Amino acid sequence: MNLIVEMTDKLGMDYYYVRMYCEGERLMMETPDPRMKELNRCMSMRDLEKLHWQVNGNVRRLVFVYKEEGYSIVDVGAEFERVIVSKLMAQSLV
């Protein structure tokens, strides 16, 4: 599914539009269009750290750290919860 990811690293914070999906025990992020700002990651779900829900009013974000980069999934919808979060729960990560 396509969604917006906020990523923070040692250079600062930026937003990316990515295609996110699970492949086995890996969480995949790919830039769907080569004309867009690129963010391509293949993350082992076991290596995700500080995974938690951040709630601000009626808005929930899934937040985690992977290899010293902070990620916040901004656009959390029903499909995301059904597919991605259920996979993370199966891994006992959320």
Short mmCIF file of N, CA and C in Angstrom, two decimals:
data_model
loop_
_atom_site.label_atom_id
_atom_site.label_comp_id
_atom_site.label_asym_id
_atom_site.label_seq_id
_atom_site.Cartn_x
_atom_site.Cartn_y
_atom_site.Cartn_z
N MET A 1 0.83 -1.16 0.00
CA MET A 1 0.00 0.00 0.00
C MET A 1 0.88 1.23 0.00
N ASN A 2 0.38 2.31 -0.58
CA ASN A 2 1.12 3.56 -0.65
C ASN A 2 0.74 4.45 0.53
N LEU A 3 1.76 5.05 1.14
CA LEU A 3 1.51 5.92 2.28
C LEU A 3 2.65 6.90 2.49
N ILE A 4 2.48 7.79 3.45
CA ILE A 4 3.48 8.81 3.75
C ILE A 4 4.27 8.39 4.98
N VAL A 5 5.59 8.50 4.88
CA VAL A 5 6.49 8.16 5.98
C VAL A 5 7.31 9.39 6.33
N GLU A 6 7.38 9.67 7.62
CA GLU A 6 8.26 10.73 8.11
C GLU A 6 9.52 10.04 8.60
N MET A 7 10.68 10.44 8.07
CA MET A 7 11.94 9.82 8.49
C MET A 7 12.86 10.87 9.08
N THR A 8 13.45 10.54 10.23
CA THR A 8 14.40 11.43 10.89
C THR A 8 15.73 10.70 11.01
N ASP A 9 16.78 11.36 10.55
CA ASP A 9 18.13 10.80 10.70
C ASP A 9 19.05 11.91 11.20
N LYS A 10 20.34 11.69 11.17
CA LYS A 10 21.27 12.68 11.72
C LYS A 10 21.31 13.98 10.90
N LEU A 11 20.76 13.96 9.70
CA LEU A 11 20.72 15.17 8.87
C LEU A 11 19.45 15.99 9.06
N GLY A 12 18.42 15.39 9.66
CA GLY A 12 17.16 16.09 9.88
C GLY A 12 15.96 15.21 9.58
N MET A 13 14.82 15.86 9.33
CA MET A 13 13.56 15.16 9.10
C MET A 13 13.08 15.43 7.68
N ASP A 14 12.45 14.41 7.07
CA ASP A 14 11.90 14.56 5.73
C ASP A 14 10.70 13.63 5.58
N TYR A 15 9.88 13.91 4.58
CA TYR A 15 8.69 13.10 4.30
C TYR A 15 8.86 12.41 2.96
N TYR A 16 8.38 11.17 2.89
CA TYR A 16 8.49 10.37 1.68
C TYR A 16 7.16 9.70 1.39
N TYR A 17 6.83 9.60 0.13
CA TYR A 17 5.68 8.83 -0.32
C TYR A 17 6.23 7.48 -0.77
N VAL A 18 5.82 6.41 -0.11
CA VAL A 18 6.40 5.09 -0.39
C VAL A 18 5.32 4.03 -0.55
N ARG A 19 5.72 2.95 -1.16
CA ARG A 19 4.92 1.72 -1.20
C ARG A 19 5.47 0.85 -0.09
N MET A 20 4.63 0.44 0.86
CA MET A 20 5.07 -0.38 1.98
C MET A 20 4.35 -1.72 1.95
N TYR A 21 5.11 -2.78 2.19
CA TYR A 21 4.53 -4.12 2.22
C TYR A 21 5.44 -5.03 3.03
N CYS A 22 4.92 -6.19 3.38
CA CYS A 22 5.69 -7.19 4.10
C CYS A 22 6.09 -8.29 3.13
N GLU A 23 7.31 -8.75 3.26
CA GLU A 23 7.82 -9.86 2.47
C GLU A 23 8.52 -10.80 3.44
N GLY A 24 7.84 -11.87 3.81
CA GLY A 24 8.38 -12.76 4.84
C GLY A 24 8.47 -12.02 6.16
N GLU A 25 9.66 -11.97 6.75
CA GLU A 25 9.87 -11.26 8.01
C GLU A 25 10.52 -9.90 7.78
N ARG A 26 10.32 -9.35 6.60
CA ARG A 26 10.91 -8.05 6.27
C ARG A 26 9.81 -7.03 5.97
N LEU A 27 10.05 -5.81 6.42
CA LEU A 27 9.18 -4.69 6.10
C LEU A 27 9.86 -3.93 4.97
N MET A 28 9.17 -3.80 3.86
CA MET A 28 9.74 -3.19 2.66
C MET A 28 9.15 -1.80 2.42
N MET A 29 10.00 -0.85 2.04
CA MET A 29 9.57 0.48 1.62
C MET A 29 10.24 0.76 0.29
N GLU A 30 9.44 1.18 -0.69
CA GLU A 30 9.97 1.49 -2.01
C GLU A 30 9.32 2.76 -2.54
N THR A 31 10.09 3.59 -3.19
CA THR A 31 9.55 4.76 -3.85
C THR A 31 8.81 4.28 -5.10
N PRO A 32 7.50 4.56 -5.22
CA PRO A 32 6.73 4.01 -6.33
C PRO A 32 7.00 4.67 -7.69
N ASP A 33 7.60 5.86 -7.68
CA ASP A 33 7.81 6.61 -8.92
C ASP A 33 9.23 7.17 -8.91
N PRO A 34 10.04 6.89 -9.93
CA PRO A 34 11.44 7.35 -9.93
C PRO A 34 11.59 8.87 -9.94
N ARG A 35 10.53 9.60 -10.24
CA ARG A 35 10.60 11.06 -10.23
C ARG A 35 10.44 11.64 -8.83
N MET A 36 10.11 10.79 -7.87
CA MET A 36 9.89 11.23 -6.49
C MET A 36 11.16 11.08 -5.66
N LYS A 37 11.18 11.76 -4.53
CA LYS A 37 12.29 11.64 -3.58
C LYS A 37 12.40 10.18 -3.16
N GLU A 38 13.58 9.62 -3.25
CA GLU A 38 13.77 8.18 -3.09
C GLU A 38 13.96 7.76 -1.63
N LEU A 39 13.24 6.72 -1.24
CA LEU A 39 13.43 6.04 0.04
C LEU A 39 13.14 4.56 -0.20
N ASN A 40 14.17 3.75 -0.24
CA ASN A 40 14.03 2.31 -0.44
C ASN A 40 14.70 1.60 0.73
N ARG A 41 13.93 0.80 1.45
CA ARG A 41 14.45 0.10 2.62
C ARG A 41 13.92 -1.33 2.64
N CYS A 42 14.76 -2.22 3.11
CA CYS A 42 14.40 -3.62 3.37
C CYS A 42 14.80 -3.86 4.83
N MET A 43 13.80 -3.87 5.73
CA MET A 43 14.07 -3.91 7.17
C MET A 43 13.62 -5.23 7.78
N SER A 44 14.50 -5.85 8.50
CA SER A 44 14.12 -7.04 9.26
C SER A 44 13.20 -6.59 10.39
N MET A 45 12.03 -7.20 10.50
CA MET A 45 11.09 -6.81 11.56
C MET A 45 11.68 -7.02 12.94
N ARG A 46 12.57 -7.97 13.07
CA ARG A 46 13.22 -8.23 14.36
C ARG A 46 14.17 -7.10 14.77
N ASP A 47 14.62 -6.30 13.81
CA ASP A 47 15.55 -5.21 14.10
C ASP A 47 14.86 -3.87 14.35
N LEU A 48 13.53 -3.83 14.27
CA LEU A 48 12.81 -2.60 14.56
C LEU A 48 12.85 -2.36 16.06
N GLU A 49 13.19 -1.14 16.46
CA GLU A 49 13.31 -0.80 17.88
C GLU A 49 12.30 0.28 18.24
N LYS A 50 11.97 0.34 19.52
CA LYS A 50 11.09 1.38 20.07
C LYS A 50 9.79 1.48 19.29
N LEU A 51 9.26 0.35 18.87
CA LEU A 51 8.03 0.30 18.08
C LEU A 51 6.85 0.57 19.00
N HIS A 52 6.07 1.61 18.68
CA HIS A 52 4.92 1.96 19.52
C HIS A 52 3.96 2.85 18.74
N TRP A 53 2.75 2.98 19.30
CA TRP A 53 1.76 3.90 18.75
C TRP A 53 1.95 5.26 19.41
N GLN A 54 1.92 6.31 18.63
CA GLN A 54 1.95 7.68 19.15
C GLN A 54 0.59 8.28 18.84
N VAL A 55 -0.10 8.76 19.88
CA VAL A 55 -1.45 9.28 19.71
C VAL A 55 -1.45 10.78 20.01
N ASN A 56 -2.03 11.54 19.09
CA ASN A 56 -2.18 12.98 19.27
C ASN A 56 -3.61 13.33 18.87
N GLY A 57 -4.49 13.46 19.85
CA GLY A 57 -5.90 13.68 19.56
C GLY A 57 -6.49 12.43 18.93
N ASN A 58 -7.06 12.58 17.74
CA ASN A 58 -7.64 11.44 17.01
C ASN A 58 -6.67 10.82 16.02
N VAL A 59 -5.44 11.31 15.99
CA VAL A 59 -4.45 10.83 15.01
C VAL A 59 -3.49 9.85 15.67
N ARG A 60 -3.36 8.67 15.07
CA ARG A 60 -2.39 7.67 15.55
C ARG A 60 -1.31 7.50 14.50
N ARG A 61 -0.08 7.39 14.98
CA ARG A 61 1.07 7.11 14.11
C ARG A 61 1.78 5.89 14.65
N LEU A 62 2.28 5.07 13.77
CA LEU A 62 3.14 3.97 14.17
C LEU A 62 4.57 4.47 14.06
N VAL A 63 5.30 4.40 15.17
CA VAL A 63 6.63 4.97 15.26
C VAL A 63 7.63 3.87 15.59
N PHE A 64 8.81 3.91 14.95
CA PHE A 64 9.86 2.95 15.26
C PHE A 64 11.21 3.50 14.84
N VAL A 65 12.26 2.84 15.31
CA VAL A 65 13.64 3.18 14.95
C VAL A 65 14.25 1.97 14.26
N TYR A 66 14.98 2.22 13.19
CA TYR A 66 15.69 1.16 12.47
C TYR A 66 17.06 1.70 12.08
N LYS A 67 18.10 1.09 12.62
CA LYS A 67 19.49 1.49 12.33
C LYS A 67 19.70 3.00 12.50
N GLU A 68 19.31 3.50 13.64
CA GLU A 68 19.50 4.91 14.03
C GLU A 68 18.71 5.90 13.18
N GLU A 69 17.72 5.43 12.44
CA GLU A 69 16.82 6.30 11.70
C GLU A 69 15.43 6.15 12.30
N GLY A 70 14.78 7.27 12.59
CA GLY A 70 13.43 7.25 13.15
C GLY A 70 12.40 7.29 12.04
N TYR A 71 11.37 6.46 12.16
CA TYR A 71 10.29 6.41 11.18
C TYR A 71 8.96 6.63 11.87
N SER A 72 8.11 7.41 11.24
CA SER A 72 6.76 7.63 11.72
C SER A 72 5.83 7.44 10.53
N ILE A 73 4.93 6.48 10.64
CA ILE A 73 3.98 6.22 9.57
C ILE A 73 2.82 7.18 9.77
N VAL A 74 2.75 8.17 8.92
CA VAL A 74 1.81 9.27 9.08
C VAL A 74 0.40 8.86 8.67
N ASP A 75 0.27 8.14 7.59
CA ASP A 75 -1.03 7.81 7.01
C ASP A 75 -1.42 6.39 7.41
N VAL A 76 -1.94 6.23 8.63
CA VAL A 76 -2.31 4.90 9.11
C VAL A 76 -3.80 4.70 8.88
N GLY A 77 -4.14 3.85 7.92
CA GLY A 77 -5.53 3.56 7.62
C GLY A 77 -5.88 2.12 7.94
N ALA A 78 -7.12 1.74 7.66
CA ALA A 78 -7.61 0.40 7.98
C ALA A 78 -6.82 -0.68 7.25
N GLU A 79 -6.48 -0.44 5.99
CA GLU A 79 -5.72 -1.43 5.21
C GLU A 79 -4.33 -1.62 5.80
N PHE A 80 -3.69 -0.52 6.21
CA PHE A 80 -2.37 -0.60 6.84
C PHE A 80 -2.45 -1.45 8.11
N GLU A 81 -3.45 -1.18 8.93
CA GLU A 81 -3.58 -1.94 10.17
C GLU A 81 -3.83 -3.42 9.89
N ARG A 82 -4.67 -3.70 8.91
CA ARG A 82 -5.01 -5.10 8.60
C ARG A 82 -3.79 -5.86 8.11
N VAL A 83 -2.99 -5.25 7.26
CA VAL A 83 -1.88 -5.96 6.63
C VAL A 83 -0.58 -5.84 7.42
N ILE A 84 -0.11 -4.63 7.65
CA ILE A 84 1.20 -4.41 8.27
C ILE A 84 1.17 -4.67 9.76
N VAL A 85 0.23 -4.04 10.47
CA VAL A 85 0.20 -4.18 11.93
C VAL A 85 -0.09 -5.62 12.33
N SER A 86 -0.96 -6.30 11.60
CA SER A 86 -1.24 -7.71 11.94
C SER A 86 0.02 -8.55 11.77
N LYS A 87 0.84 -8.24 10.78
CA LYS A 87 2.11 -8.96 10.58
C LYS A 87 3.08 -8.67 11.72
N LEU A 88 3.15 -7.40 12.15
CA LEU A 88 4.02 -7.04 13.28
C LEU A 88 3.53 -7.70 14.57
N MET A 89 2.21 -7.78 14.74
CA MET A 89 1.66 -8.44 15.93
C MET A 89 2.00 -9.92 15.93
N ALA A 90 1.97 -10.53 14.76
CA ALA A 90 2.32 -11.95 14.66
C ALA A 90 3.77 -12.17 15.06
N GLN A 91 4.59 -11.16 14.87
CA GLN A 91 6.00 -11.23 15.26
C GLN A 91 6.19 -10.78 16.71
N SER A 92 5.06 -10.45 17.39
CA SER A 92 5.07 -9.94 18.78
C SER A 92 5.85 -8.65 18.90
N LEU A 93 5.70 -7.76 17.93
CA LEU A 93 6.44 -6.50 17.94
C LEU A 93 5.59 -5.31 18.35
N VAL A 94 4.27 -5.39 18.22
CA VAL A 94 3.40 -4.26 18.59
C VAL A 94 2.56 -4.68 19.78
#
